[in-house]
Amino acid sequence: MRAFSAFRRLAALGTAVTLAVALAACGSDDKTDASGPDLGLIQSGTLRIGTLTDAPPNVYLKDGKFTGFDNDLITAVAAKLNLKPEFVGTDFSALLSQVNGGQFDLGSSSITITEARKKTVAFSNGYDFGYLGLNTTKTSGISKFDQLGGKRVVVVQGTVQDDYATQKSLDPVRVPNYNAAVGQLKAGTADAWISPAEIGEKMAKEQGGGVVILAAKELSSAPTAFAVAKSNDKLREAVNKALDEVIADGTWTKLVEQYYPGRPVPETFKPGSGSVKFTAPKASSSAPAAG
């Protein structure tokens, strides 16, 4: 009898062990399904994105939500990868070093690819093109980039516009964000602001009364892209694949038409890997040309 009881307890223990192993295996499978491939993320299943709060229509906060062309695009890319996007606001001057230092998985802020920046981060394939903008006031008398010599010019620190002003020997005043740049113009402490044209144009319109205007535009020679850590090739490759998917399914075109209505796309520009067919956004005959 004792032997039978011992046998029964042993059998029950074996069943419990088997069940525990099976449950552990199921839990492991569920975790794998939820997190997908190992992309070297800070937190499995979440794409932590560093961005800005004050640069419409590219990246900005609206009703407490991070939005804009770049952020809506990376949200669509994250969905293709079965990842939850988590946005965190920062200053552009710190963004790239924060990405490479592991504070963010990815940087989203209309970042133009440059050789200097490649020393800090790696880039996804390009997803947009950009213009340099010349913002000023109605009373400044400035209407062209070649009139900036000897003028007090403001730029956001660490941007391509900062590089441009430095290369042109303009000795620019550097500020941390776009609101500060507009503030300099409105206060009369700067004669001009070299801006990302789409951002500069939108912010000028929001001033009302023409205090700040976009006087000229100049096409940038390099595309904009998402920034990832130089050590994370797996994430960069996954983002590139998903980016091609949102280009192919029409999401990219839809977002371009939403945020840049009527803006013509240069014939030389191909988003993503350049091998994916896409529908060209609807252009308007009244859209401003590059200046």
Short mmCIF file of C-alpha atoms in Angstrom, two decimals:
data_model
loop_
_atom_site.label_atom_id
_atom_site.label_comp_id
_atom_site.label_asym_id
_atom_site.label_seq_id
_atom_site.Cartn_x
_atom_site.Cartn_y
_atom_site.Cartn_z
CA MET A 1 0.00 0.00 0.00
CA ARG A 2 2.83 2.32 0.97
CA ALA A 3 4.60 1.40 -2.25
CA PHE A 4 1.47 2.22 -4.26
CA SER A 5 1.07 5.61 -2.51
CA ALA A 6 4.70 6.44 -3.14
CA PHE A 7 4.28 5.47 -6.78
CA ARG A 8 1.19 7.67 -7.08
CA ARG A 9 3.01 10.65 -5.55
CA LEU A 10 5.93 10.08 -7.91
CA ALA A 11 3.59 9.94 -10.90
CA ALA A 12 1.87 13.14 -9.81
CA LEU A 13 5.23 14.86 -9.40
CA GLY A 14 6.24 13.70 -12.88
CA THR A 15 3.03 15.08 -14.34
CA ALA A 16 3.59 18.42 -12.59
CA VAL A 17 7.16 18.64 -13.88
CA THR A 18 6.02 17.78 -17.41
CA LEU A 19 3.25 20.41 -17.21
CA ALA A 20 5.68 23.04 -15.91
CA VAL A 21 8.11 22.31 -18.75
CA ALA A 22 5.27 22.51 -21.28
CA LEU A 23 4.02 25.82 -19.86
CA ALA A 24 7.54 27.22 -19.86
CA ALA A 25 7.94 26.19 -23.48
CA CYS A 26 4.65 27.84 -24.40
CA GLY A 27 5.65 31.00 -22.58
CA SER A 28 8.95 31.02 -24.42
CA ASP A 29 7.19 30.65 -27.78
CA ASP A 30 4.78 33.47 -26.94
CA LYS A 31 7.68 35.75 -26.03
CA THR A 32 9.45 34.98 -29.27
CA ASP A 33 6.31 35.66 -31.27
CA ALA A 34 5.75 38.99 -29.48
CA SER A 35 9.26 40.31 -29.71
CA GLY A 36 10.19 39.06 -33.17
CA PRO A 37 13.84 38.78 -34.22
CA ASP A 38 16.60 40.11 -32.00
CA LEU A 39 17.09 43.70 -33.19
CA GLY A 40 19.28 44.85 -30.31
CA LEU A 41 16.49 47.02 -28.89
CA ILE A 42 16.65 48.73 -25.50
CA GLN A 43 13.38 46.98 -24.60
CA SER A 44 12.10 43.95 -26.48
CA GLY A 45 9.02 44.72 -28.57
CA THR A 46 9.46 48.51 -28.27
CA LEU A 47 11.19 50.94 -30.64
CA ARG A 48 12.42 53.84 -28.52
CA ILE A 49 12.66 56.93 -30.74
CA GLY A 50 14.37 60.22 -30.03
CA THR A 51 12.71 63.17 -31.77
CA LEU A 52 11.86 66.88 -31.44
CA THR A 53 8.73 68.60 -30.22
CA ASP A 54 8.77 71.87 -32.16
CA ALA A 55 9.49 71.24 -35.84
CA PRO A 56 6.25 70.97 -37.83
CA PRO A 57 5.41 69.52 -40.30
CA ASN A 58 8.26 67.03 -39.81
CA VAL A 59 8.30 66.25 -36.09
CA TYR A 60 6.21 67.92 -33.38
CA LEU A 61 3.75 67.51 -30.53
CA LYS A 62 0.03 67.91 -31.15
CA ASP A 63 -2.45 67.44 -28.31
CA GLY A 64 0.24 65.61 -26.38
CA LYS A 65 1.00 63.18 -29.21
CA PHE A 66 4.20 63.00 -31.26
CA THR A 67 3.32 63.35 -34.93
CA GLY A 68 4.52 64.89 -38.21
CA PHE A 69 5.71 63.34 -41.47
CA ASP A 70 8.85 61.68 -40.09
CA ASN A 71 7.18 60.36 -36.93
CA ASP A 72 4.09 59.05 -38.72
CA LEU A 73 6.37 57.33 -41.21
CA ILE A 74 8.47 55.61 -38.52
CA THR A 75 5.23 54.61 -36.76
CA ALA A 76 4.19 52.81 -39.96
CA VAL A 77 7.65 51.22 -40.22
CA ALA A 78 7.42 50.03 -36.60
CA ALA A 79 4.04 48.44 -37.32
CA LYS A 80 5.62 46.41 -40.14
CA LEU A 81 8.17 45.15 -37.61
CA ASN A 82 5.50 44.38 -34.99
CA LEU A 83 7.08 46.95 -32.66
CA LYS A 84 5.47 49.57 -30.42
CA PRO A 85 6.90 53.06 -31.08
CA GLU A 86 7.84 55.05 -27.98
CA PHE A 87 8.74 58.70 -28.67
CA VAL A 88 10.88 60.87 -26.40
CA GLY A 89 11.57 64.57 -27.00
CA THR A 90 15.14 65.88 -27.04
CA ASP A 91 17.29 68.64 -28.59
CA PHE A 92 18.68 68.05 -32.06
CA SER A 93 22.20 68.94 -30.95
CA ALA A 94 22.20 65.91 -28.62
CA LEU A 95 20.12 63.46 -30.68
CA LEU A 96 22.80 61.66 -32.68
CA SER A 97 25.11 61.06 -29.73
CA GLN A 98 22.12 59.84 -27.71
CA VAL A 99 21.26 57.33 -30.43
CA ASN A 100 24.79 56.01 -30.67
CA GLY A 101 25.11 55.97 -26.87
CA GLY A 102 22.11 53.67 -26.47
CA GLN A 103 19.62 56.16 -25.04
CA PHE A 104 17.42 55.70 -28.12
CA ASP A 105 17.07 52.87 -30.63
CA LEU A 106 16.50 55.35 -33.45
CA GLY A 107 16.49 59.08 -34.21
CA SER A 108 13.63 60.65 -36.18
CA SER A 109 14.00 64.32 -37.04
CA SER A 110 14.38 65.00 -40.76
CA ILE A 111 18.08 64.18 -40.39
CA THR A 112 20.13 64.87 -43.51
CA ILE A 113 22.83 62.29 -44.21
CA THR A 114 26.32 63.79 -44.11
CA GLU A 115 29.81 62.29 -44.00
CA ALA A 116 30.45 64.02 -40.67
CA ARG A 117 27.33 62.50 -39.10
CA LYS A 118 28.29 59.04 -40.36
CA LYS A 119 31.16 59.19 -37.89
CA THR A 120 28.61 59.21 -35.06
CA VAL A 121 25.67 57.11 -36.31
CA ALA A 122 24.55 54.87 -39.14
CA PHE A 123 21.61 55.81 -41.36
CA SER A 124 18.65 54.05 -42.87
CA ASN A 125 17.96 54.46 -46.56
CA GLY A 126 16.79 57.98 -47.40
CA TYR A 127 13.04 58.59 -47.17
CA ASP A 128 12.77 62.27 -48.06
CA PHE A 129 14.57 65.19 -49.65
CA GLY A 130 14.81 68.66 -48.23
CA TYR A 131 15.35 72.32 -48.96
CA LEU A 132 17.34 74.92 -47.10
CA GLY A 133 15.03 77.79 -46.24
CA LEU A 134 15.83 81.47 -45.80
CA ASN A 135 13.53 82.97 -43.18
CA THR A 136 13.59 86.67 -42.43
CA THR A 137 11.26 89.61 -41.79
CA LYS A 138 9.42 91.92 -44.18
CA THR A 139 11.63 94.84 -43.24
CA SER A 140 15.02 93.10 -43.50
CA GLY A 141 15.48 93.67 -47.24
CA ILE A 142 16.89 90.12 -47.55
CA SER A 143 15.50 87.91 -50.31
CA LYS A 144 18.48 85.73 -51.37
CA PHE A 145 21.07 83.53 -49.67
CA ASP A 146 23.91 85.55 -51.20
CA GLN A 147 22.76 88.62 -49.22
CA LEU A 148 23.63 87.07 -45.84
CA GLY A 149 27.23 88.29 -45.68
CA GLY A 150 27.68 90.62 -42.72
CA LYS A 151 24.19 89.84 -41.40
CA ARG A 152 23.31 88.31 -38.06
CA VAL A 153 22.18 84.79 -39.01
CA VAL A 154 20.66 82.27 -36.61
CA VAL A 155 20.70 78.46 -36.98
CA VAL A 156 19.78 75.48 -34.83
CA GLN A 157 22.98 73.99 -33.47
CA GLY A 158 24.26 70.81 -35.11
CA THR A 159 21.96 70.95 -38.14
CA VAL A 160 22.81 70.93 -41.84
CA GLN A 161 21.83 74.59 -41.81
CA ASP A 162 24.53 75.16 -39.19
CA ASP A 163 27.03 73.43 -41.51
CA TYR A 164 25.89 75.56 -44.45
CA ALA A 165 26.28 78.83 -42.54
CA THR A 166 29.69 77.81 -41.27
CA GLN A 167 30.90 76.82 -44.75
CA LYS A 168 29.74 80.21 -46.04
CA SER A 169 31.72 81.94 -43.24
CA LEU A 170 28.58 83.57 -41.85
CA ASP A 171 29.59 83.14 -38.18
CA PRO A 172 26.04 82.08 -37.20
CA VAL A 173 24.31 82.48 -33.85
CA ARG A 174 23.48 78.95 -32.64
CA VAL A 175 20.30 78.16 -30.70
CA PRO A 176 18.97 74.81 -29.36
CA ASN A 177 15.63 74.63 -31.19
CA TYR A 178 13.39 76.12 -33.88
CA ASN A 179 11.21 78.14 -31.53
CA ALA A 180 14.33 79.92 -30.31
CA ALA A 181 15.31 80.70 -33.91
CA VAL A 182 11.93 82.26 -34.68
CA GLY A 183 12.13 84.13 -31.39
CA GLN A 184 15.40 85.74 -32.48
CA LEU A 185 13.78 87.02 -35.69
CA LYS A 186 10.72 88.36 -33.89
CA ALA A 187 12.85 90.09 -31.27
CA GLY A 188 15.06 91.68 -33.91
CA THR A 189 18.21 90.03 -32.55
CA ALA A 190 18.77 88.21 -35.85
CA ASP A 191 18.36 89.31 -39.47
CA ALA A 192 17.77 85.85 -40.92
CA TRP A 193 17.28 82.22 -39.97
CA ILE A 194 18.54 79.42 -42.22
CA SER A 195 15.93 76.71 -41.71
CA PRO A 196 14.74 73.39 -43.08
CA ALA A 197 12.44 75.00 -45.65
CA GLU A 198 9.26 73.02 -44.87
CA ILE A 199 9.62 73.78 -41.17
CA GLY A 200 10.54 77.41 -41.80
CA GLU A 201 7.60 77.91 -44.15
CA LYS A 202 5.06 76.43 -41.73
CA MET A 203 6.37 78.38 -38.75
CA ALA A 204 6.33 81.60 -40.78
CA LYS A 205 2.67 81.06 -41.67
CA GLU A 206 1.82 80.42 -38.04
CA GLN A 207 3.14 83.84 -36.99
CA GLY A 208 0.36 85.74 -38.72
CA GLY A 209 0.77 89.27 -40.03
CA GLY A 210 3.96 88.45 -41.89
CA VAL A 211 6.35 89.10 -39.00
CA VAL A 212 8.45 86.18 -40.28
CA ILE A 213 8.51 85.07 -43.91
CA LEU A 214 10.19 82.39 -46.02
CA ALA A 215 12.10 84.42 -48.59
CA ALA A 216 13.94 81.72 -50.56
CA LYS A 217 14.59 77.97 -50.86
CA GLU A 218 17.57 75.93 -52.00
CA LEU A 219 17.49 72.16 -52.64
CA SER A 220 19.70 70.14 -50.30
CA SER A 221 22.08 67.72 -52.00
CA ALA A 222 21.52 64.78 -49.60
CA PRO A 223 18.39 62.88 -48.48
CA THR A 224 16.99 62.66 -44.96
CA ALA A 225 17.02 59.35 -43.07
CA PHE A 226 16.51 57.72 -39.68
CA ALA A 227 19.59 57.42 -37.45
CA VAL A 228 20.55 54.18 -35.69
CA ALA A 229 23.59 53.18 -33.65
CA LYS A 230 26.62 52.25 -35.76
CA SER A 231 26.78 48.90 -33.95
CA ASN A 232 23.19 47.89 -34.75
CA ASP A 233 23.19 46.62 -38.33
CA LYS A 234 20.24 44.30 -37.64
CA LEU A 235 17.92 47.18 -36.74
CA ARG A 236 19.11 49.29 -39.66
CA GLU A 237 18.50 46.43 -42.11
CA ALA A 238 15.07 45.69 -40.62
CA VAL A 239 14.07 49.37 -40.83
CA ASN A 240 15.21 49.52 -44.47
CA LYS A 241 13.11 46.47 -45.36
CA ALA A 242 10.04 47.84 -43.57
CA LEU A 243 10.58 51.27 -45.13
CA ASP A 244 10.44 49.73 -48.61
CA GLU A 245 7.19 48.02 -47.59
CA VAL A 246 5.49 51.27 -46.54
CA ILE A 247 6.68 52.88 -49.76
CA ALA A 248 5.31 50.01 -51.84
CA ASP A 249 1.91 49.93 -50.08
CA GLY A 250 1.30 53.66 -50.63
CA THR A 251 1.78 54.87 -47.04
CA TRP A 252 4.78 57.02 -47.93
CA THR A 253 2.87 58.75 -50.75
CA LYS A 254 -0.15 59.32 -48.53
CA LEU A 255 1.96 60.97 -45.84
CA VAL A 256 3.81 63.17 -48.35
CA GLU A 257 0.47 64.42 -49.71
CA GLN A 258 -0.81 64.98 -46.15
CA TYR A 259 2.14 66.95 -44.83
CA TYR A 260 3.56 68.54 -48.01
CA PRO A 261 0.49 69.10 -50.21
CA GLY A 262 1.45 70.13 -53.73
CA ARG A 263 5.19 69.80 -53.16
CA PRO A 264 6.83 68.41 -56.32
CA VAL A 265 9.28 65.53 -55.94
CA PRO A 266 12.57 65.93 -57.85
CA GLU A 267 12.90 63.40 -60.66
CA THR A 268 16.25 62.29 -59.27
CA PHE A 269 14.83 61.34 -55.86
CA LYS A 270 13.81 57.73 -55.14
CA PRO A 271 12.75 56.91 -51.55
CA GLY A 272 14.03 53.87 -49.68
CA SER A 273 16.27 51.41 -51.49
CA GLY A 274 15.29 53.00 -54.80
CA SER A 275 14.19 49.63 -56.17
CA VAL A 276 10.56 49.80 -55.03
CA LYS A 277 7.82 51.13 -57.28
CA PHE A 278 5.83 53.97 -55.76
CA THR A 279 3.12 56.38 -56.75
CA ALA A 280 4.40 59.92 -57.15
CA PRO A 281 2.57 62.36 -54.86
CA LYS A 282 0.16 64.74 -56.53
CA ALA A 283 1.97 67.95 -57.42
CA SER A 284 0.42 71.38 -57.71
CA SER A 285 1.26 73.85 -60.43
CA SER A 286 1.19 76.53 -57.75
CA ALA A 287 3.72 74.75 -55.54
CA PRO A 288 6.79 76.90 -54.84
CA ALA A 289 9.91 76.05 -56.80
CA ALA A 290 13.36 75.80 -55.31
CA GLY A 291 15.04 79.15 -55.03
#
